[in-house]
Short mmCIF file of C-alpha atoms and ligand atoms in Angstrom, two decimals:
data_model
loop_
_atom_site.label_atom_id
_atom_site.label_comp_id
_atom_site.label_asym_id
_atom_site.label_seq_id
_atom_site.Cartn_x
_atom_site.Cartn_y
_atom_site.Cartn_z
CA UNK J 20 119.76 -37.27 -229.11
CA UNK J 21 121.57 -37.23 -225.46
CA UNK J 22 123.95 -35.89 -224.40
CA UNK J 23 126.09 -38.46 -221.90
CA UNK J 24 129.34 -38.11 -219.97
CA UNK J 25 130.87 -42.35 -220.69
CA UNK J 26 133.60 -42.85 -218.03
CA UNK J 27 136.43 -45.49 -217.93
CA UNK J 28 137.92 -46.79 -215.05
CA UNK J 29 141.56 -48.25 -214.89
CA UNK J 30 140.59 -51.69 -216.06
CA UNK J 31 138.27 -50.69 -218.82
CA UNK J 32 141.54 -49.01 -220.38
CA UNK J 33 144.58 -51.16 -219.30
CA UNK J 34 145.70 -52.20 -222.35
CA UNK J 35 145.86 -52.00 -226.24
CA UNK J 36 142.79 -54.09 -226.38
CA UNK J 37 140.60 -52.43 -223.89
CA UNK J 38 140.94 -48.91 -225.41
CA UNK J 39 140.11 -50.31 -228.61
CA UNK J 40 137.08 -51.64 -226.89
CA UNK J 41 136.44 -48.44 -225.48
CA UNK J 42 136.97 -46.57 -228.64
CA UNK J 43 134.28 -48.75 -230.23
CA UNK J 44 131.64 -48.18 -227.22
CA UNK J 45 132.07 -44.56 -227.70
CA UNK J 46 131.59 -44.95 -232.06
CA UNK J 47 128.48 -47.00 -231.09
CA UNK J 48 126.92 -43.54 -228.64
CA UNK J 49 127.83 -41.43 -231.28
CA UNK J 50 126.65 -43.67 -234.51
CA UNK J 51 123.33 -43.66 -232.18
CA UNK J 52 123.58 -39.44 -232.70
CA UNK J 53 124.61 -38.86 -228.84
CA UNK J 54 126.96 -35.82 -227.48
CA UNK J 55 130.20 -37.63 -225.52
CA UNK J 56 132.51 -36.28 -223.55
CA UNK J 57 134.82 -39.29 -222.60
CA UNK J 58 135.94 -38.97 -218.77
CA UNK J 59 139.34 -41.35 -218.14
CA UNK J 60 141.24 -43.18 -215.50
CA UNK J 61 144.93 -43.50 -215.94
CA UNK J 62 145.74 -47.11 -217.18
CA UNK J 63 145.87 -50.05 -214.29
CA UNK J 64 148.07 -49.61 -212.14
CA UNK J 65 149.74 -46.75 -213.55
CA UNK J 66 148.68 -44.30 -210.53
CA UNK J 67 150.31 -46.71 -207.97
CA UNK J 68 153.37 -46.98 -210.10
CA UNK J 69 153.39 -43.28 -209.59
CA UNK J 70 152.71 -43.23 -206.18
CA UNK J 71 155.56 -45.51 -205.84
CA UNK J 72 157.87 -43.22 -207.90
CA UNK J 73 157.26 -40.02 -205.40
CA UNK J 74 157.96 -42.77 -202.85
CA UNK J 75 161.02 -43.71 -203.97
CA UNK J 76 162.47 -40.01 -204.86
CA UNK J 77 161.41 -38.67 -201.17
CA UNK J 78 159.59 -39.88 -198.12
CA UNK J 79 159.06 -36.29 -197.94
CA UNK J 80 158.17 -35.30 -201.70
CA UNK J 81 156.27 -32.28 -202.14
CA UNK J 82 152.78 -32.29 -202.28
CA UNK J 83 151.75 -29.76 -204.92
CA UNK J 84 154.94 -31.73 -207.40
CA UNK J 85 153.12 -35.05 -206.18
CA UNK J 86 149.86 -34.08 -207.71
CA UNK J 87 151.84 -33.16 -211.10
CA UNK J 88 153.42 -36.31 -210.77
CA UNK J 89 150.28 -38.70 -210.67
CA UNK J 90 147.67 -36.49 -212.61
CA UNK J 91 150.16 -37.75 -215.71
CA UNK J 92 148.67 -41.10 -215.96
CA UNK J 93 145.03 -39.95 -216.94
CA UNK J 94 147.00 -37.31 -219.79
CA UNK J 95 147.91 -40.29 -221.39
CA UNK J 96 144.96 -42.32 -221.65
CA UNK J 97 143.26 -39.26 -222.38
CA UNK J 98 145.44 -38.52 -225.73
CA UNK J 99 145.44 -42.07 -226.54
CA UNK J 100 142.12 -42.07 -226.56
CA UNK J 101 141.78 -39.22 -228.71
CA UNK J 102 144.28 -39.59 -231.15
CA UNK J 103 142.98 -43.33 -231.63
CA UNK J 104 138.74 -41.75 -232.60
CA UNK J 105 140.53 -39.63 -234.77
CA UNK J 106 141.90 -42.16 -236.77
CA UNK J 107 139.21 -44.01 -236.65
CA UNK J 108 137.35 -41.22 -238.25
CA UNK J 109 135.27 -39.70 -235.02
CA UNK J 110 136.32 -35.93 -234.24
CA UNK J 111 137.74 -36.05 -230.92
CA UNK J 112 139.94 -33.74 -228.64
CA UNK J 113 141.60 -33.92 -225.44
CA UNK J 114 141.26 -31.08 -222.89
CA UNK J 115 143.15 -31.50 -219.81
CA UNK J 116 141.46 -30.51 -216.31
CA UNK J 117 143.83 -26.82 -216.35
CA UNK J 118 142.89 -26.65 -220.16
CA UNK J 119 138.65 -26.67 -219.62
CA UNK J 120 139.72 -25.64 -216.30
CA UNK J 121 138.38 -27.51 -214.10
CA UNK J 122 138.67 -25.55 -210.79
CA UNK J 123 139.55 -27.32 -207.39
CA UNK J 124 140.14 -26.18 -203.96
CA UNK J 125 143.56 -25.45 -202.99
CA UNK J 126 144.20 -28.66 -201.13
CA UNK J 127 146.22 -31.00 -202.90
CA UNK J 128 145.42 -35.27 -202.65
CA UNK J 129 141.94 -34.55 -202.27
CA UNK J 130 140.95 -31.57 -203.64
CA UNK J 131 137.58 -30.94 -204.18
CA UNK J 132 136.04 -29.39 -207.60
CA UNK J 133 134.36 -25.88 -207.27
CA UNK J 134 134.04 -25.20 -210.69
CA UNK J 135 133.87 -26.52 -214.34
CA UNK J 136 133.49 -23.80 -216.94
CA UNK J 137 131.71 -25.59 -219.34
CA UNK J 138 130.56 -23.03 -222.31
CA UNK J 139 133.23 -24.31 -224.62
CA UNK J 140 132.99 -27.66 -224.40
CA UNK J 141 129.06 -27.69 -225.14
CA UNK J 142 130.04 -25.63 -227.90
CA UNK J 143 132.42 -28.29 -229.07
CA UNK J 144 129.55 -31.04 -228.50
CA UNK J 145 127.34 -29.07 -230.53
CA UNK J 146 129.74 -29.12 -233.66
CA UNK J 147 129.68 -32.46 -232.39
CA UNK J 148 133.21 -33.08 -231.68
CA UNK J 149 133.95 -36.00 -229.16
CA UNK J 150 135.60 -34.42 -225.87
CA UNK J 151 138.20 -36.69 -224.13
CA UNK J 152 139.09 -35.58 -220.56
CA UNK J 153 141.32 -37.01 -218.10
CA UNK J 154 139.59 -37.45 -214.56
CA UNK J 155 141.08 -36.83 -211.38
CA UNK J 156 143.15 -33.90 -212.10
CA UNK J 157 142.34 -29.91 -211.34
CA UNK J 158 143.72 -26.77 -210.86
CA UNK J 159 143.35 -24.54 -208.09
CA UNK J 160 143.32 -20.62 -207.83
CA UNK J 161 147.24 -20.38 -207.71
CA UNK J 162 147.22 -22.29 -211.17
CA UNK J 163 148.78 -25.34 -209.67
CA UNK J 164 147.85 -28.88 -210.70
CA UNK J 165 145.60 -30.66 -208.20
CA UNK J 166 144.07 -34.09 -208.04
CA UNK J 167 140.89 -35.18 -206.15
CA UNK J 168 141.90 -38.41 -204.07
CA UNK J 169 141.89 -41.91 -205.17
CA UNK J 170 138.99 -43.23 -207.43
CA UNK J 171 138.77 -39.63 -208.18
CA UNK J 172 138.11 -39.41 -211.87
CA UNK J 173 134.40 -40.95 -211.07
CA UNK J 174 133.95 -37.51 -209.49
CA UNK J 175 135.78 -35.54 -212.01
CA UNK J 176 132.90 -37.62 -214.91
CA UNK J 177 129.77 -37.02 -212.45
CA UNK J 178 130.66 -33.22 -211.93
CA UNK J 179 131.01 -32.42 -215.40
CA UNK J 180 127.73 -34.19 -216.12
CA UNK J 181 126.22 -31.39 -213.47
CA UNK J 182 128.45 -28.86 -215.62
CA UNK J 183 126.95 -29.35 -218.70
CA UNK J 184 123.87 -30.63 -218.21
CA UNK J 185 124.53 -34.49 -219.21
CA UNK J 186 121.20 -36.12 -219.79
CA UNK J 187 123.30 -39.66 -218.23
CA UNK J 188 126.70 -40.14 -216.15
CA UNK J 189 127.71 -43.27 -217.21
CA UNK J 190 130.56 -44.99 -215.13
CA UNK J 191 132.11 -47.92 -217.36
CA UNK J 192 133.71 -50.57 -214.71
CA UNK J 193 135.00 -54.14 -214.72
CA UNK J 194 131.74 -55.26 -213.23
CA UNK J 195 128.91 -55.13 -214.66
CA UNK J 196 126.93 -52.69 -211.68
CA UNK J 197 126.65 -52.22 -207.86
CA UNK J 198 125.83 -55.68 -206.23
CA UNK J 199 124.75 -56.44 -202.89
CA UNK J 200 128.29 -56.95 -201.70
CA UNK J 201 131.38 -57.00 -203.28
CA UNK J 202 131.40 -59.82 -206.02
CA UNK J 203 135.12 -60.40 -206.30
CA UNK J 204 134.75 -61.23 -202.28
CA UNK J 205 130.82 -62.60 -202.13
CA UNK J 206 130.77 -65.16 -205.26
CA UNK J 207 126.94 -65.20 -204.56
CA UNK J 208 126.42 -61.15 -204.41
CA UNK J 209 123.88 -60.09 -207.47
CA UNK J 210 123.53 -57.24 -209.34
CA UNK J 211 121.21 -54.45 -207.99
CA UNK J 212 119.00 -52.89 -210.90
CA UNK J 213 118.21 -49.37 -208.86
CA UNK J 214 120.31 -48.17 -205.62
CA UNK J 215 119.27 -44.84 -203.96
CA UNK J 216 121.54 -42.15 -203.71
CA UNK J 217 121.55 -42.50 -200.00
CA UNK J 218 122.66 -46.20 -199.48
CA UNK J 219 124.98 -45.91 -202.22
CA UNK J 220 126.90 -42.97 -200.45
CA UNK J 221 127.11 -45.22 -197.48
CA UNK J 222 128.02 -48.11 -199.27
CA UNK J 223 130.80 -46.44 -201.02
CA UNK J 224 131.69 -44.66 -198.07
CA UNK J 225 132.11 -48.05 -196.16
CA UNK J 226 134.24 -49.38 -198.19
CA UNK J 227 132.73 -50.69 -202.41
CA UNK J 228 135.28 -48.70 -204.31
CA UNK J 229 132.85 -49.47 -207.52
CA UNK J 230 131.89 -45.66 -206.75
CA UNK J 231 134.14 -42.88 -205.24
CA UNK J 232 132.21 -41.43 -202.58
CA UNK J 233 132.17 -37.71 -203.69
CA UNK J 234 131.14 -38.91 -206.82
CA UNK J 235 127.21 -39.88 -205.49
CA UNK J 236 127.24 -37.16 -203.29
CA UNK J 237 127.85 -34.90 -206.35
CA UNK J 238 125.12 -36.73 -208.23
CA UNK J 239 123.13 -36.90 -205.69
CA UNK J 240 123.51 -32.85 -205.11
CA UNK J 241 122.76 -31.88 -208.46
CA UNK J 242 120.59 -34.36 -209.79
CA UNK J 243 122.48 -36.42 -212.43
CA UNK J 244 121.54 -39.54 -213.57
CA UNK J 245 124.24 -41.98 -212.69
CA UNK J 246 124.46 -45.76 -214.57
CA UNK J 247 126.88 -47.77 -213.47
CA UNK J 248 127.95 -50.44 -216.63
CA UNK J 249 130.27 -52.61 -217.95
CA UNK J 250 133.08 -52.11 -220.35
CA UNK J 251 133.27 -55.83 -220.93
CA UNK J 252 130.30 -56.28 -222.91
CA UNK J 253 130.12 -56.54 -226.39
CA UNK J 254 128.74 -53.49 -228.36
CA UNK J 255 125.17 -53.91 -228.84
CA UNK J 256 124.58 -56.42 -225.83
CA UNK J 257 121.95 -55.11 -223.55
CA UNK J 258 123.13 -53.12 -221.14
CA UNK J 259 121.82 -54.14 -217.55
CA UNK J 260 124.16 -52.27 -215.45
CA UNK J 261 122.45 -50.47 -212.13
CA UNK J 262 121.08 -47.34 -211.97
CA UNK J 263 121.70 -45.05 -209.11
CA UNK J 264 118.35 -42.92 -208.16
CA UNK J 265 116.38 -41.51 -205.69
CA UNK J 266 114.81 -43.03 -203.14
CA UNK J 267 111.42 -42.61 -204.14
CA UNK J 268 111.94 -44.26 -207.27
CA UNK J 269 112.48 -47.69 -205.80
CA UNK J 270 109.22 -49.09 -204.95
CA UNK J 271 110.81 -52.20 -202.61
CA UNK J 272 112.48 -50.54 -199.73
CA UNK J 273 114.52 -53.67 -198.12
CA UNK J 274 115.73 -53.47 -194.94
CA UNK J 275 119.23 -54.62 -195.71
CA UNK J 276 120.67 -53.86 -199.02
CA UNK J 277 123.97 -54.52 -199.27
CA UNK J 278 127.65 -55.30 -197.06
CA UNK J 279 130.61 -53.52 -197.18
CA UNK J 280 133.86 -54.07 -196.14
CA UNK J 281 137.14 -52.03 -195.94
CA UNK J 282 140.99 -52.46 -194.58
CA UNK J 283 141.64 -48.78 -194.88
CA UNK J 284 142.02 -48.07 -191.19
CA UNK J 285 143.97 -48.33 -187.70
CA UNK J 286 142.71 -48.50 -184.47
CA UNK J 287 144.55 -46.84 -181.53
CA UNK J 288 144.02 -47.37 -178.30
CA UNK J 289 145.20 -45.36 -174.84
CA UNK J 290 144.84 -47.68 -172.23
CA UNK J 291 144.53 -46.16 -168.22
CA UNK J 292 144.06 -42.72 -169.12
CA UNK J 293 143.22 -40.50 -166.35
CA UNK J 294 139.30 -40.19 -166.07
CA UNK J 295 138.96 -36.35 -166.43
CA UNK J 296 136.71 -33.93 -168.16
CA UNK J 297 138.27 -32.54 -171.59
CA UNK J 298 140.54 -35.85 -172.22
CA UNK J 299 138.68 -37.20 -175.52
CA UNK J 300 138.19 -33.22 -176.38
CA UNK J 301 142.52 -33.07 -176.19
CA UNK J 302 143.00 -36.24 -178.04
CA UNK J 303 140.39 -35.14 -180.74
CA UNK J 304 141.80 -31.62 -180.94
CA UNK J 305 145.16 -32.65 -181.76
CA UNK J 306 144.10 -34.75 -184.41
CA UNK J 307 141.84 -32.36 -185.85
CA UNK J 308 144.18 -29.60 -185.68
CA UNK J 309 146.58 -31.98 -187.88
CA UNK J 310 144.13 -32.64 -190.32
CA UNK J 311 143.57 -36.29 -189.38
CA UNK J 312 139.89 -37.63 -189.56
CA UNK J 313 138.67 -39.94 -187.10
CA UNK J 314 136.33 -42.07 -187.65
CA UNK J 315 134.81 -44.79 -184.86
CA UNK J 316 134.97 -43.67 -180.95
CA UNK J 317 134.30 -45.20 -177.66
CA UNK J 318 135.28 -44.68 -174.69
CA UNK J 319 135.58 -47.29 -171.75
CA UNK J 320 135.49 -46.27 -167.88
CA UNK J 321 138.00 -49.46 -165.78
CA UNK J 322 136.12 -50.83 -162.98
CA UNK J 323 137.95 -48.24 -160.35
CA UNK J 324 136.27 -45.66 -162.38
CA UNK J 325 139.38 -43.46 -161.99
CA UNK J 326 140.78 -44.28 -165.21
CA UNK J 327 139.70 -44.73 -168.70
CA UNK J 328 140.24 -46.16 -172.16
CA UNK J 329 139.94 -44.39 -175.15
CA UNK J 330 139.84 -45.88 -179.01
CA UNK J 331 139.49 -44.62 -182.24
CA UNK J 332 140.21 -45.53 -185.62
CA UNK J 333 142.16 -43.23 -188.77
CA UNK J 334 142.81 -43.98 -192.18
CA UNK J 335 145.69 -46.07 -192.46
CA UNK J 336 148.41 -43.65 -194.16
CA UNK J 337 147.73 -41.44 -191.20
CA UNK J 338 148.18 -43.98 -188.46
CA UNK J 339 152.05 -43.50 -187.71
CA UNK J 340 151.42 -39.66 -187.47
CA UNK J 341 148.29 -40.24 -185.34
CA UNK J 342 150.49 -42.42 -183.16
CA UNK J 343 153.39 -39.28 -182.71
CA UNK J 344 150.72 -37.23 -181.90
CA UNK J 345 149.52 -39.66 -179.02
CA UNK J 346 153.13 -39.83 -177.87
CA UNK J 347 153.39 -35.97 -177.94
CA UNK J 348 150.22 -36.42 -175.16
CA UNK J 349 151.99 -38.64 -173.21
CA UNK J 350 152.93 -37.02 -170.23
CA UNK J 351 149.43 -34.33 -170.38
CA UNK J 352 147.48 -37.38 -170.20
CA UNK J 353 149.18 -39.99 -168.30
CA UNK J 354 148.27 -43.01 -169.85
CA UNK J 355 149.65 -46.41 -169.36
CA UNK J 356 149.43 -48.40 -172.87
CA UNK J 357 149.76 -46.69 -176.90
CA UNK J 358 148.37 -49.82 -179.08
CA UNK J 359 148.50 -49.32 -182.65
CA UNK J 360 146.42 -52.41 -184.35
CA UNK J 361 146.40 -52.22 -188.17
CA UNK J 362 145.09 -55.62 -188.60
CA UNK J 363 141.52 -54.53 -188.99
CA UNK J 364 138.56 -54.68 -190.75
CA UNK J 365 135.24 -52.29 -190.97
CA UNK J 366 131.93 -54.38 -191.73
CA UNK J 367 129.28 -52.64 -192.78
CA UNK J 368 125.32 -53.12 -193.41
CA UNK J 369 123.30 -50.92 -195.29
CA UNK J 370 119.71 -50.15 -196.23
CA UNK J 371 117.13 -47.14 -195.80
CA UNK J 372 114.54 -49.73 -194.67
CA UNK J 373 116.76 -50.14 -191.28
CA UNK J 374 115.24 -46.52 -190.46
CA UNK J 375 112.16 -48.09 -189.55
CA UNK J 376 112.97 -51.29 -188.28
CA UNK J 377 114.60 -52.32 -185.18
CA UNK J 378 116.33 -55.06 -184.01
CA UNK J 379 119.01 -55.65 -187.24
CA UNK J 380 121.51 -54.75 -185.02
CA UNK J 381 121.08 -57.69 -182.75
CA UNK J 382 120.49 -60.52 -185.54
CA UNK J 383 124.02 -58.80 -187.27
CA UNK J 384 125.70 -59.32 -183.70
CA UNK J 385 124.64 -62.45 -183.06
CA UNK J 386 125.19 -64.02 -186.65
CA UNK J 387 129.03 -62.71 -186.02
CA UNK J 388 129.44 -64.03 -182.54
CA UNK J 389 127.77 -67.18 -183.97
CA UNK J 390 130.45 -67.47 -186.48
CA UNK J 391 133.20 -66.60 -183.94
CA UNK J 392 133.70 -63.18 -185.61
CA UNK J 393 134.70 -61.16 -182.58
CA UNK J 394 133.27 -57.06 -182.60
CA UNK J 395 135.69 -54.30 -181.22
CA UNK J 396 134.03 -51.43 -181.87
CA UNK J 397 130.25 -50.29 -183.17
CA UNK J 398 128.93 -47.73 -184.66
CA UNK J 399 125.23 -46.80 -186.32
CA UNK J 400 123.74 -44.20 -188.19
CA UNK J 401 120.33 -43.90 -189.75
CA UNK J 402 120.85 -46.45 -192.36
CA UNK J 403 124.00 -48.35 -191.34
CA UNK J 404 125.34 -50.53 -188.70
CA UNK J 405 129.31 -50.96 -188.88
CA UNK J 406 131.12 -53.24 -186.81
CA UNK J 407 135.03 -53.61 -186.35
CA UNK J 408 136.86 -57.36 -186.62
CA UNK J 409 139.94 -58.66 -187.44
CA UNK J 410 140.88 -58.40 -190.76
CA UNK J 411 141.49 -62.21 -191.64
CA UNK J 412 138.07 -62.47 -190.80
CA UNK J 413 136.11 -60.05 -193.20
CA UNK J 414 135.28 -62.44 -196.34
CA UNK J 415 134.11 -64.58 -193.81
CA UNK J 416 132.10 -61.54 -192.09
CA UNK J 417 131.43 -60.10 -195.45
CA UNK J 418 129.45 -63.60 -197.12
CA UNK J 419 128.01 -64.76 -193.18
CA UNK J 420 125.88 -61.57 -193.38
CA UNK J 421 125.32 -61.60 -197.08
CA UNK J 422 123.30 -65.07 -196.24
CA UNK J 423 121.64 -64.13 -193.76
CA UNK J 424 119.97 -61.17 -194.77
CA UNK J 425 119.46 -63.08 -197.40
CA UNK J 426 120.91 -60.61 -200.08
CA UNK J 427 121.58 -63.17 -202.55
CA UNK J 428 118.04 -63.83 -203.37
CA UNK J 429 117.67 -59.87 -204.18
CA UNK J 430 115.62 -59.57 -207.25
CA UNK J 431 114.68 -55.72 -207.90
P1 ADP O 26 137.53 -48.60 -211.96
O1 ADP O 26 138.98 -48.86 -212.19
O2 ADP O 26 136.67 -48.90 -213.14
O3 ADP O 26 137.26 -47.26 -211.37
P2 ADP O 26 137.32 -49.83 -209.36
O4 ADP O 26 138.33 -50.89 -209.15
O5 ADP O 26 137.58 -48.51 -208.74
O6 ADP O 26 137.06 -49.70 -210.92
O7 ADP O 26 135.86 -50.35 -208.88
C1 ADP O 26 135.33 -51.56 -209.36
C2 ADP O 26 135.52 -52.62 -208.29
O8 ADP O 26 134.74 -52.28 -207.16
C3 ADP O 26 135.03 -53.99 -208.67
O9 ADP O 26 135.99 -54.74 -209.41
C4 ADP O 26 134.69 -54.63 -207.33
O10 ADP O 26 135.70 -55.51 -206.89
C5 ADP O 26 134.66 -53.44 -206.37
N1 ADP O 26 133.44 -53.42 -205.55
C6 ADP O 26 133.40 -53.31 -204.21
N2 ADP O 26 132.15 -53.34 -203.76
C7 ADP O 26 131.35 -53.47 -204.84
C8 ADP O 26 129.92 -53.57 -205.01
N3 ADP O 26 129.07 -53.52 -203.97
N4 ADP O 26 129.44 -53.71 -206.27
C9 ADP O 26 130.27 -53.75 -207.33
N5 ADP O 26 131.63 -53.68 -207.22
C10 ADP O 26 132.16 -53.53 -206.00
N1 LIG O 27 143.86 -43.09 -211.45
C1 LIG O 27 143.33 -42.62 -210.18
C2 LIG O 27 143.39 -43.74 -209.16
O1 LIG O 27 143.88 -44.81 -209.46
C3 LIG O 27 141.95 -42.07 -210.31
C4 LIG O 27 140.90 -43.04 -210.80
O2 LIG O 27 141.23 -44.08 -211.39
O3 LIG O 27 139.71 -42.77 -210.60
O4 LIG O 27 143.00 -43.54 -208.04
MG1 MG O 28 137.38 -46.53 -209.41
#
């Protein structure tokens, strides 16, 4: 007997069909004598069609009323769910996040969980009742509803594996595990069997929204056992899936492991800014104090060396506010040009075996500029090289790297 935490993503549950599919994957873990708890998304596209909703109401709606507003969609797969293994004869029952509770920080949109009070739902798995819980949703210490970002219910499944003590987190998708890059953009990308917890928190970091990034680094935190599977597969096919592990547990360190790619932010630039200490610590400042994350920085001294130019990149949605707050500068700093690009692209490489050798940063510069893929900005860490490009560019980026670090011939 295990006991497993089986989450669905959007896909897995869009329809009639797939939640019949889904209700029959969870009949086969509990036929085998398993304890579930079921961990939904809100049905494709529903969460968008909510976003859109708020949207439409108010460019300013409210965030705590926003968070009540788009929580709703995982409710409903969550009682369908339910109510469906009930009638087909499995004891199931919903608890909503507020219901278990599920506590979050006090921030709403990306709230993060703090705690999961889990004595009375492993009492309910050990009168082994099925446990359906939407993901993404919370409540913080004032009681309101919170939720915990986009792709958040793969969080909300791998903390409550932590919580009670899941022997597997298993995170039901419409692939069939992590590949090397993304396969809906690299047709020759292939399935990883084991990815460490470390290049998989880059990777989703950079961009493969198969895994929400808080989601490793809770699993990674506390230990659990994370599978990453298909919902598409027929009940009783072998499951190949990948399995997301420690580092030490995969023999074959490669230097390269996989590419990412994401279009999720803006670069601004301030051209001819006066060359004096404390300008990038003002610009940053402001940001920060506005809650904006930066991301990629340089810095560029003009030939005169009296002036300067300054670029950084922000998430997307916080690109017009970033650009206000540059305008609010304009007369402090003096600077001649304010150019917001949104047309971007962030190309990443990843792989732990990049600690110890050098030179990958060259060979994934020259492969680009051989390919006429221009680089704006850099940036490296341990295990990662990321590159900025034009964003018409990046399946072209994404499968030129994928062959030549020869990712598609990955057999672990
Ligand atoms: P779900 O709705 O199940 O949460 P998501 O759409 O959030 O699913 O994540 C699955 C998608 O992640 C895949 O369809 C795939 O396009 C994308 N993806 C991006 N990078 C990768 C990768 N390296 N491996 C697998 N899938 C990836
Ligand atoms: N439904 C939410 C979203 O679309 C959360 C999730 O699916 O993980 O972002
Ligand atoms: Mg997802």
């Amino acid at each position: 007997m295990s006991r497993i935490v089986l989450k669905f993503g959007g896909t897995s549950v869009g329809s009639v069909e797939r939640i019949n599919h889904v209700a029959k994957i969870v009949k086969s873990e509990v036929d085998l004598g398993n304890q579930i708890v079921v961990v939904l998304s809100a049905m494709a596209g529903e969460t968008d069609r909510l976003i859109n909703l708020t949207k439409e109401l108010s460019s300013s709606f409210q965030d705590s009323e926003y968070d009540v507003v788009i929580s709703s969609g995982e409710q409903v797969s969550a009682g369908a769910l339910s109510g469906l293994l009930n009638s087909s004869g499995i004891k199931a029952q919903s608890r909503l996040g507020w219901q278990i509770p599920i506590v979050t920080s006090g921030d709403h949109k990306s709230a993060r969980i703090e705690a999961i009070h889990s004595k009375e739902l492993i009492n309910l798995l050990e009168l082994n009742e099925v446990i359906v819980i939407p993901g993404f949703q919370g409540i913080n210490s004032e009681g309101r509803i919170t939720t915990l970002g986009r792709g958040g219910s793969d969080t909300s499944a791998v903390a409550i594996a932590a919580a009670i003590d899941a022997d597997f987190c298993d995170i039901y998708t419409d692939v069939d595990g992590v590949y090397t890059s993304d396969p809906n953009k690299v047709p020759t990308a292939k399935r990883l069997d084991k990815i460490s917890y470390e290049e998989m928190l880059e990777m989703a970091s950079l961009g493969a929204k198969v895994l929400q990034t808080r989601s490793v680094e809770t699993a990674m935190n506390n230990d659990v056992v994370l599978r990453v599977l298909s919902s598409f597969s027929d009940i009783g096919e072998d499951k190949k899936g990948t399995l997301v592990c420690p580092e030490d547990s995969i023999a074959d360190k490669k230097i390269v492991t996989g590419v990412a790619a994401s279009t999720n932010d803006s670069k601004l630039t301030l051209t001819g800014i006066k060359d004096k200490p404390g300008v990038a610590a003002e610009i940053l400042s402001v940001l920060a104090d506005d809650g904006i994350n930066v991301d990629m920085i340089v810095q560029n001294i003009s030939d005169d060396r009296k002036t300067t130019d300054l670029t950084y990149t922000v998430p997307n949605d916080e690109s017009t506010r970033a650009k206000e707050l540059m305008e609010g500068l304009s007369s402090s700093l003096s600077y001649k040009e304010l150019i917001v690009d949104n047309n971007i692209a962030k190309i990443s490489i990843v792989g732990v075996g990049m600690r110890s050798n050098a030179g990958v940063a060259s060979q994934m510069f020259r492969v680009l500029s051989q390919n006429n893929i221009n680089i704006d900005v850099i940036s490296t860490s341990e295990i990662k090289i990321s590159v900025l490009i034009n964003k018409g560019l990046t399946e072209k980026a994404l499968n030129t790297l994928h062959d030549h670090f020869e990712l598609g011939n990955t057999t672990n």
